[in-house]
Amino acid sequence: RRQKKTASHAVVELENTKDCSQAGKPLFCPSHPTEELRLFCEQCDQPVCRDCIVDRHRQHPYDFTSNVIHRHGDALRELLKSTQQHMDTLEDVLGQIDDMGGAVRSRVEAVATEICLFASGYVKAVEEHRDQLLKQLEDLKVQKENLLHLQKAQLQQLLLDMRTGVEFTERLLTSGSDLEILITKGVVASRLAKLNSAAYNTHPNVDDGIQFSPQERAGQCCGYEVFGAILNKVVDPARCTLHGEGLHSARQNQLTGFTLLCNDTTGERMGRGGEAVRVTITHKDKRDCAVKPTACDNGDGTYHISYNPEEPGLYAVCVYVKGQHVQGSPFTLMVKNKFREHQGVFHCCTFCSSGGQKAARCACGGTMPGGYQGCGHGHKGHPGCPHWSCCGQVKESSECLGVPPSDTSQRSLLRTVAL
């Protein structure tokens, strides 16, 4: 009734439809009221009558409903079996959540005992500090339990939806007529397929990683320096950051990389390793082309990701911590063609580098009078500056262009000079 298309439809309980079931009664074609629906059009995926076959479904493959019901029924049974397997998994996960809730509460009670023992040696300042720690611990417990309750509610709702879909499908397959199954199988199959594709975490979203450190400095309370703090540093993928030159650009067949910095929920650096880091680098245009990166745990909350792309092009990079995207992930990576080394020499002019050969040429295009095919730049009284003979680049630490530059600003220094 919440859907606009079916808000005005009459809705009855399935239990109340036994008396008015259409099982055993012939159903007639809505387009040809005098003709019974006995055939099934394979192309249109719907029951039809004889007149429909002659009219709108001419030359469509068809068969009697009794002949096709087994095939379509088997497809529904396969979906039903898959859904039942998901139900078993969900029930196991719900059991783990209940156990984790007990573990969290047990751990909280243990930490509370440690806090009380530590604070008992102090007077008012320490007692006030103890109360603050207990409140923080209670808030932490509430936070973790709220997350567990939220996950539990979501999984219970998903399980309820699956159970409802399974019960309806089982009743349809056992009590419905062949024609009823064929009429509703599209909606039922779509619903079961949607339930099967629903994503859910197979583990509790939180852990019982709560510890108390009596040596940790906690500042001052009532003018006294106090010690003792609750340690609950948990990595937050949304606050983890990426740094380095190899984030958005790289060279073909050249090893490069970037750094992942893991932070906790407050944005502070974790300071320790051991997180579940996963990185994928896939080519956007070539589906079968992917780069296998290597993640190195530095043990201080940072991870170095190195990779060596073999194909140039645009790549999609995903960085996960505990199965979740980090900040800035996914992002694109442009891999340029392999770095081209200069094939010529970095010289002042062709005259000097060739030992005065008249036939020697330079990519800058400059010439000298007297039949010299090369340039004579860079000397006293002659304009120009040192450059590469293979491409004309004036920067020594550069990539070879392969062809002489066409930029007029660079060509201006390559004039033919008169001796």
Short mmCIF file of N, CA, C and O in Angstrom, two decimals, residues 246-327:
data_model
loop_
_atom_site.label_atom_id
_atom_site.label_comp_id
_atom_site.label_asym_id
_atom_site.label_seq_id
_atom_site.Cartn_x
_atom_site.Cartn_y
_atom_site.Cartn_z
N GLY A 246 53.63 9.00 -6.46
CA GLY A 246 53.01 7.98 -7.31
C GLY A 246 51.51 7.85 -7.14
O GLY A 246 50.95 6.81 -7.49
N LEU A 247 50.86 8.87 -6.59
CA LEU A 247 49.42 8.79 -6.38
C LEU A 247 48.65 8.91 -7.68
O LEU A 247 47.74 8.12 -7.96
N HIS A 248 48.97 9.91 -8.50
CA HIS A 248 48.15 10.21 -9.68
C HIS A 248 48.91 10.10 -11.00
O HIS A 248 48.29 10.22 -12.05
N SER A 249 50.21 9.89 -10.97
CA SER A 249 50.96 9.76 -12.22
C SER A 249 52.12 8.78 -12.02
O SER A 249 52.69 8.68 -10.93
N ALA A 250 52.44 8.08 -13.10
CA ALA A 250 53.53 7.10 -13.05
C ALA A 250 54.05 6.89 -14.47
O ALA A 250 53.45 7.37 -15.45
N ARG A 251 55.15 6.15 -14.56
CA ARG A 251 55.76 5.84 -15.85
C ARG A 251 55.66 4.35 -16.12
O ARG A 251 55.72 3.53 -15.20
N GLN A 252 55.52 4.01 -17.38
CA GLN A 252 55.47 2.61 -17.79
C GLN A 252 56.78 1.91 -17.44
O GLN A 252 57.86 2.45 -17.66
N ASN A 253 56.66 0.70 -16.84
CA ASN A 253 57.82 -0.12 -16.47
C ASN A 253 58.78 0.60 -15.53
O ASN A 253 59.98 0.38 -15.56
N GLN A 254 58.24 1.45 -14.68
CA GLN A 254 59.07 2.15 -13.70
C GLN A 254 58.45 1.98 -12.31
O GLN A 254 57.30 2.33 -12.09
N LEU A 255 59.22 1.43 -11.39
CA LEU A 255 58.72 1.18 -10.04
C LEU A 255 58.51 2.50 -9.31
O LEU A 255 59.40 3.36 -9.26
N THR A 256 57.32 2.67 -8.76
CA THR A 256 56.99 3.88 -8.01
C THR A 256 56.01 3.50 -6.91
O THR A 256 55.71 2.32 -6.71
N GLY A 257 55.48 4.48 -6.19
CA GLY A 257 54.55 4.14 -5.12
C GLY A 257 54.10 5.36 -4.36
O GLY A 257 54.42 6.51 -4.71
N PHE A 258 53.34 5.11 -3.30
CA PHE A 258 52.84 6.17 -2.44
C PHE A 258 52.71 5.61 -1.03
O PHE A 258 52.91 4.42 -0.80
N THR A 259 52.37 6.49 -0.07
CA THR A 259 52.32 6.11 1.34
C THR A 259 50.91 6.27 1.88
O THR A 259 50.24 7.28 1.62
N LEU A 260 50.46 5.28 2.62
CA LEU A 260 49.18 5.31 3.33
C LEU A 260 49.44 5.62 4.80
O LEU A 260 50.22 4.91 5.46
N LEU A 261 48.80 6.67 5.31
CA LEU A 261 48.94 7.06 6.72
C LEU A 261 47.64 6.73 7.43
O LEU A 261 46.59 7.30 7.12
N CYS A 262 47.68 5.81 8.39
CA CYS A 262 46.50 5.37 9.12
C CYS A 262 46.29 6.22 10.37
O CYS A 262 47.22 6.40 11.16
N ASN A 263 45.07 6.72 10.52
CA ASN A 263 44.70 7.53 11.68
C ASN A 263 43.51 6.89 12.39
O ASN A 263 42.76 6.10 11.80
N ASP A 264 43.32 7.27 13.66
CA ASP A 264 42.20 6.74 14.42
C ASP A 264 40.98 7.62 14.23
O ASP A 264 40.95 8.53 13.40
N THR A 265 39.93 7.36 15.01
CA THR A 265 38.67 8.07 14.85
C THR A 265 38.77 9.55 15.20
O THR A 265 37.93 10.34 14.79
N THR A 266 39.82 9.93 15.97
CA THR A 266 40.00 11.34 16.31
C THR A 266 40.92 12.06 15.34
O THR A 266 41.17 13.25 15.50
N GLY A 267 41.43 11.33 14.35
CA GLY A 267 42.34 11.93 13.38
C GLY A 267 43.79 11.84 13.76
O GLY A 267 44.66 12.32 13.03
N GLU A 268 44.11 11.22 14.91
CA GLU A 268 45.50 11.08 15.34
C GLU A 268 46.12 9.84 14.71
O GLU A 268 45.44 8.86 14.43
N ARG A 269 47.41 9.91 14.50
CA ARG A 269 48.14 8.81 13.89
C ARG A 269 48.10 7.57 14.79
O ARG A 269 48.27 7.67 16.02
N MET A 270 47.90 6.41 14.17
CA MET A 270 47.78 5.18 14.94
C MET A 270 49.08 4.85 15.69
O MET A 270 49.05 4.42 16.84
N GLY A 271 50.22 5.04 15.04
CA GLY A 271 51.49 4.78 15.69
C GLY A 271 51.87 3.32 15.74
O GLY A 271 52.89 2.96 16.32
N ARG A 272 51.08 2.45 15.18
CA ARG A 272 51.39 1.01 15.14
C ARG A 272 50.83 0.42 13.84
O ARG A 272 49.93 0.99 13.21
N GLY A 273 51.35 -0.72 13.47
CA GLY A 273 50.92 -1.37 12.24
C GLY A 273 49.92 -2.49 12.51
O GLY A 273 49.24 -2.51 13.53
N GLY A 274 49.88 -3.43 11.57
CA GLY A 274 49.02 -4.59 11.74
C GLY A 274 47.63 -4.45 11.16
O GLY A 274 46.79 -5.33 11.39
N GLU A 275 47.34 -3.38 10.41
CA GLU A 275 46.00 -3.21 9.85
C GLU A 275 45.87 -4.02 8.55
O GLU A 275 46.85 -4.32 7.87
N ALA A 276 44.62 -4.35 8.24
CA ALA A 276 44.32 -5.10 7.01
C ALA A 276 44.22 -4.11 5.85
O ALA A 276 43.19 -3.46 5.67
N VAL A 277 45.31 -3.98 5.09
CA VAL A 277 45.37 -3.03 3.98
C VAL A 277 45.29 -3.81 2.66
O VAL A 277 46.01 -4.80 2.47
N ARG A 278 44.43 -3.34 1.77
CA ARG A 278 44.29 -3.98 0.45
C ARG A 278 44.22 -2.89 -0.61
O ARG A 278 43.52 -1.89 -0.45
N VAL A 279 44.97 -3.09 -1.72
CA VAL A 279 45.04 -2.11 -2.80
C VAL A 279 44.79 -2.81 -4.12
O VAL A 279 45.34 -3.89 -4.38
N THR A 280 43.93 -2.22 -4.96
CA THR A 280 43.69 -2.73 -6.31
C THR A 280 43.96 -1.62 -7.32
O THR A 280 43.57 -0.47 -7.10
N ILE A 281 44.64 -1.96 -8.43
CA ILE A 281 44.95 -1.01 -9.51
C ILE A 281 44.55 -1.68 -10.82
O ILE A 281 45.20 -2.64 -11.24
N THR A 282 43.47 -1.20 -11.45
CA THR A 282 42.95 -1.82 -12.67
C THR A 282 42.87 -0.79 -13.78
O THR A 282 42.54 0.37 -13.55
N HIS A 283 43.15 -1.26 -14.98
CA HIS A 283 43.09 -0.40 -16.17
C HIS A 283 41.64 -0.10 -16.51
O HIS A 283 40.78 -0.97 -16.50
N LYS A 284 41.35 1.16 -16.83
CA LYS A 284 39.97 1.54 -17.10
C LYS A 284 39.49 1.11 -18.47
O LYS A 284 38.29 0.91 -18.68
N ASP A 285 40.41 0.97 -19.43
CA ASP A 285 40.02 0.61 -20.79
C ASP A 285 40.24 -0.87 -21.10
O ASP A 285 39.57 -1.43 -21.97
N LYS A 286 41.17 -1.49 -20.41
CA LYS A 286 41.47 -2.91 -20.64
C LYS A 286 41.09 -3.70 -19.40
O LYS A 286 41.76 -3.60 -18.37
N ARG A 287 40.03 -4.47 -19.52
CA ARG A 287 39.51 -5.17 -18.34
C ARG A 287 40.48 -6.22 -17.81
O ARG A 287 40.54 -6.47 -16.61
N ASP A 288 41.24 -6.85 -18.71
CA ASP A 288 42.14 -7.92 -18.27
C ASP A 288 43.51 -7.39 -17.87
O ASP A 288 44.44 -8.15 -17.65
N CYS A 289 43.64 -6.07 -17.78
CA CYS A 289 44.92 -5.46 -17.44
C CYS A 289 44.84 -4.90 -16.02
O CYS A 289 44.00 -4.04 -15.73
N ALA A 290 45.69 -5.38 -15.14
CA ALA A 290 45.72 -4.92 -13.75
C ALA A 290 47.15 -4.94 -13.25
O ALA A 290 48.00 -5.68 -13.75
N VAL A 291 47.42 -4.11 -12.27
CA VAL A 291 48.74 -4.03 -11.65
C VAL A 291 48.66 -4.66 -10.27
O VAL A 291 47.71 -4.41 -9.51
N LYS A 292 49.66 -5.48 -9.93
CA LYS A 292 49.70 -6.11 -8.63
C LYS A 292 50.58 -5.28 -7.68
O LYS A 292 51.81 -5.34 -7.76
N PRO A 293 49.97 -4.48 -6.81
CA PRO A 293 50.78 -3.66 -5.90
C PRO A 293 51.26 -4.46 -4.69
O PRO A 293 50.73 -5.53 -4.38
N THR A 294 52.25 -3.91 -4.01
CA THR A 294 52.81 -4.52 -2.81
C THR A 294 52.69 -3.52 -1.66
O THR A 294 53.12 -2.37 -1.78
N ALA A 295 52.08 -3.94 -0.56
CA ALA A 295 51.90 -3.08 0.61
C ALA A 295 52.90 -3.51 1.70
O ALA A 295 52.89 -4.66 2.14
N CYS A 296 53.74 -2.58 2.10
CA CYS A 296 54.76 -2.84 3.13
C CYS A 296 54.37 -2.12 4.41
O CYS A 296 54.21 -0.90 4.43
N ASP A 297 54.22 -2.89 5.49
CA ASP A 297 53.86 -2.35 6.80
C ASP A 297 55.12 -1.82 7.48
O ASP A 297 56.04 -2.59 7.78
N ASN A 298 55.17 -0.51 7.71
CA ASN A 298 56.34 0.09 8.36
C ASN A 298 56.30 -0.02 9.88
O ASN A 298 57.27 0.35 10.55
N GLY A 299 55.17 -0.51 10.44
CA GLY A 299 55.07 -0.71 11.87
C GLY A 299 54.80 0.53 12.69
O GLY A 299 54.73 0.46 13.92
N ASP A 300 54.66 1.68 12.03
CA ASP A 300 54.42 2.93 12.76
C ASP A 300 53.12 3.60 12.33
O ASP A 300 52.93 4.81 12.53
N GLY A 301 52.23 2.84 11.73
CA GLY A 301 50.97 3.40 11.25
C GLY A 301 51.01 3.84 9.80
O GLY A 301 50.01 4.35 9.29
N THR A 302 52.17 3.67 9.13
CA THR A 302 52.28 4.01 7.72
C THR A 302 52.55 2.74 6.91
O THR A 302 53.17 1.79 7.41
N TYR A 303 52.09 2.76 5.67
CA TYR A 303 52.25 1.62 4.77
C TYR A 303 52.69 2.15 3.41
O TYR A 303 52.08 3.08 2.86
N HIS A 304 53.77 1.57 2.88
CA HIS A 304 54.26 2.00 1.57
C HIS A 304 53.69 1.06 0.51
O HIS A 304 53.90 -0.16 0.55
N ILE A 305 53.00 1.65 -0.45
CA ILE A 305 52.39 0.90 -1.55
C ILE A 305 53.25 1.09 -2.78
O ILE A 305 53.39 2.22 -3.27
N SER A 306 53.85 0.03 -3.30
CA SER A 306 54.69 0.12 -4.49
C SER A 306 54.05 -0.69 -5.62
O SER A 306 53.40 -1.71 -5.38
N TYR A 307 54.27 -0.22 -6.85
CA TYR A 307 53.71 -0.90 -8.01
C TYR A 307 54.56 -0.58 -9.23
O TYR A 307 55.30 0.41 -9.26
N ASN A 308 54.46 -1.42 -10.26
CA ASN A 308 55.22 -1.26 -11.49
C ASN A 308 54.28 -1.50 -12.67
O ASN A 308 54.07 -2.64 -13.07
N PRO A 309 53.67 -0.45 -13.26
CA PRO A 309 52.71 -0.65 -14.35
C PRO A 309 53.41 -1.05 -15.65
O PRO A 309 54.44 -0.48 -16.02
N GLU A 310 52.84 -2.02 -16.35
CA GLU A 310 53.41 -2.48 -17.61
C GLU A 310 52.74 -1.86 -18.83
O GLU A 310 53.30 -1.87 -19.92
N GLU A 311 51.52 -1.34 -18.65
CA GLU A 311 50.79 -0.75 -19.77
C GLU A 311 50.48 0.71 -19.46
O GLU A 311 50.07 1.04 -18.35
N PRO A 312 50.65 1.61 -20.43
CA PRO A 312 50.25 3.01 -20.21
C PRO A 312 48.74 3.16 -20.27
O PRO A 312 48.03 2.28 -20.75
N GLY A 313 48.23 4.28 -19.76
CA GLY A 313 46.79 4.53 -19.80
C GLY A 313 46.28 5.01 -18.45
O GLY A 313 47.05 5.31 -17.52
N LEU A 314 44.95 5.06 -18.35
CA LEU A 314 44.27 5.53 -17.14
C LEU A 314 43.87 4.34 -16.28
O LEU A 314 43.23 3.40 -16.77
N TYR A 315 44.21 4.39 -15.00
CA TYR A 315 43.93 3.30 -14.07
C TYR A 315 43.02 3.81 -12.94
O TYR A 315 43.04 4.98 -12.59
N ALA A 316 42.24 2.88 -12.40
CA ALA A 316 41.43 3.16 -11.21
C ALA A 316 42.10 2.50 -10.01
O ALA A 316 42.37 1.29 -10.02
N VAL A 317 42.37 3.29 -8.97
CA VAL A 317 43.08 2.79 -7.79
C VAL A 317 42.13 2.83 -6.59
O VAL A 317 41.51 3.86 -6.32
N CYS A 318 42.01 1.71 -5.90
CA CYS A 318 41.20 1.61 -4.69
C CYS A 318 42.09 1.17 -3.53
O CYS A 318 42.84 0.20 -3.66
N VAL A 319 42.01 1.89 -2.43
CA VAL A 319 42.79 1.56 -1.23
C VAL A 319 41.81 1.30 -0.09
O VAL A 319 41.00 2.16 0.25
N TYR A 320 41.87 0.09 0.47
CA TYR A 320 40.95 -0.32 1.52
C TYR A 320 41.71 -0.57 2.83
O TYR A 320 42.84 -1.08 2.82
N VAL A 321 41.10 -0.17 3.93
CA VAL A 321 41.56 -0.54 5.27
C VAL A 321 40.38 -1.17 5.98
O VAL A 321 39.33 -0.54 6.11
N LYS A 322 40.55 -2.42 6.40
CA LYS A 322 39.46 -3.18 7.00
C LYS A 322 38.24 -3.26 6.08
O LYS A 322 37.10 -3.18 6.52
N GLY A 323 38.51 -3.39 4.79
CA GLY A 323 37.43 -3.56 3.82
C GLY A 323 36.71 -2.29 3.44
O GLY A 323 35.73 -2.33 2.69
N GLN A 324 37.17 -1.11 3.91
CA GLN A 324 36.52 0.16 3.60
C GLN A 324 37.49 1.10 2.89
O GLN A 324 38.69 1.08 3.14
N HIS A 325 36.93 1.93 1.99
CA HIS A 325 37.75 2.90 1.27
C HIS A 325 38.35 3.92 2.24
O HIS A 325 37.69 4.37 3.17
N VAL A 326 39.61 4.26 2.00
CA VAL A 326 40.24 5.33 2.78
C VAL A 326 39.88 6.67 2.15
O VAL A 326 39.25 6.75 1.10
N GLN A 327 40.29 7.75 2.81
CA GLN A 327 40.00 9.09 2.30
C GLN A 327 40.66 9.29 0.94
O GLN A 327 41.86 9.06 0.78
#
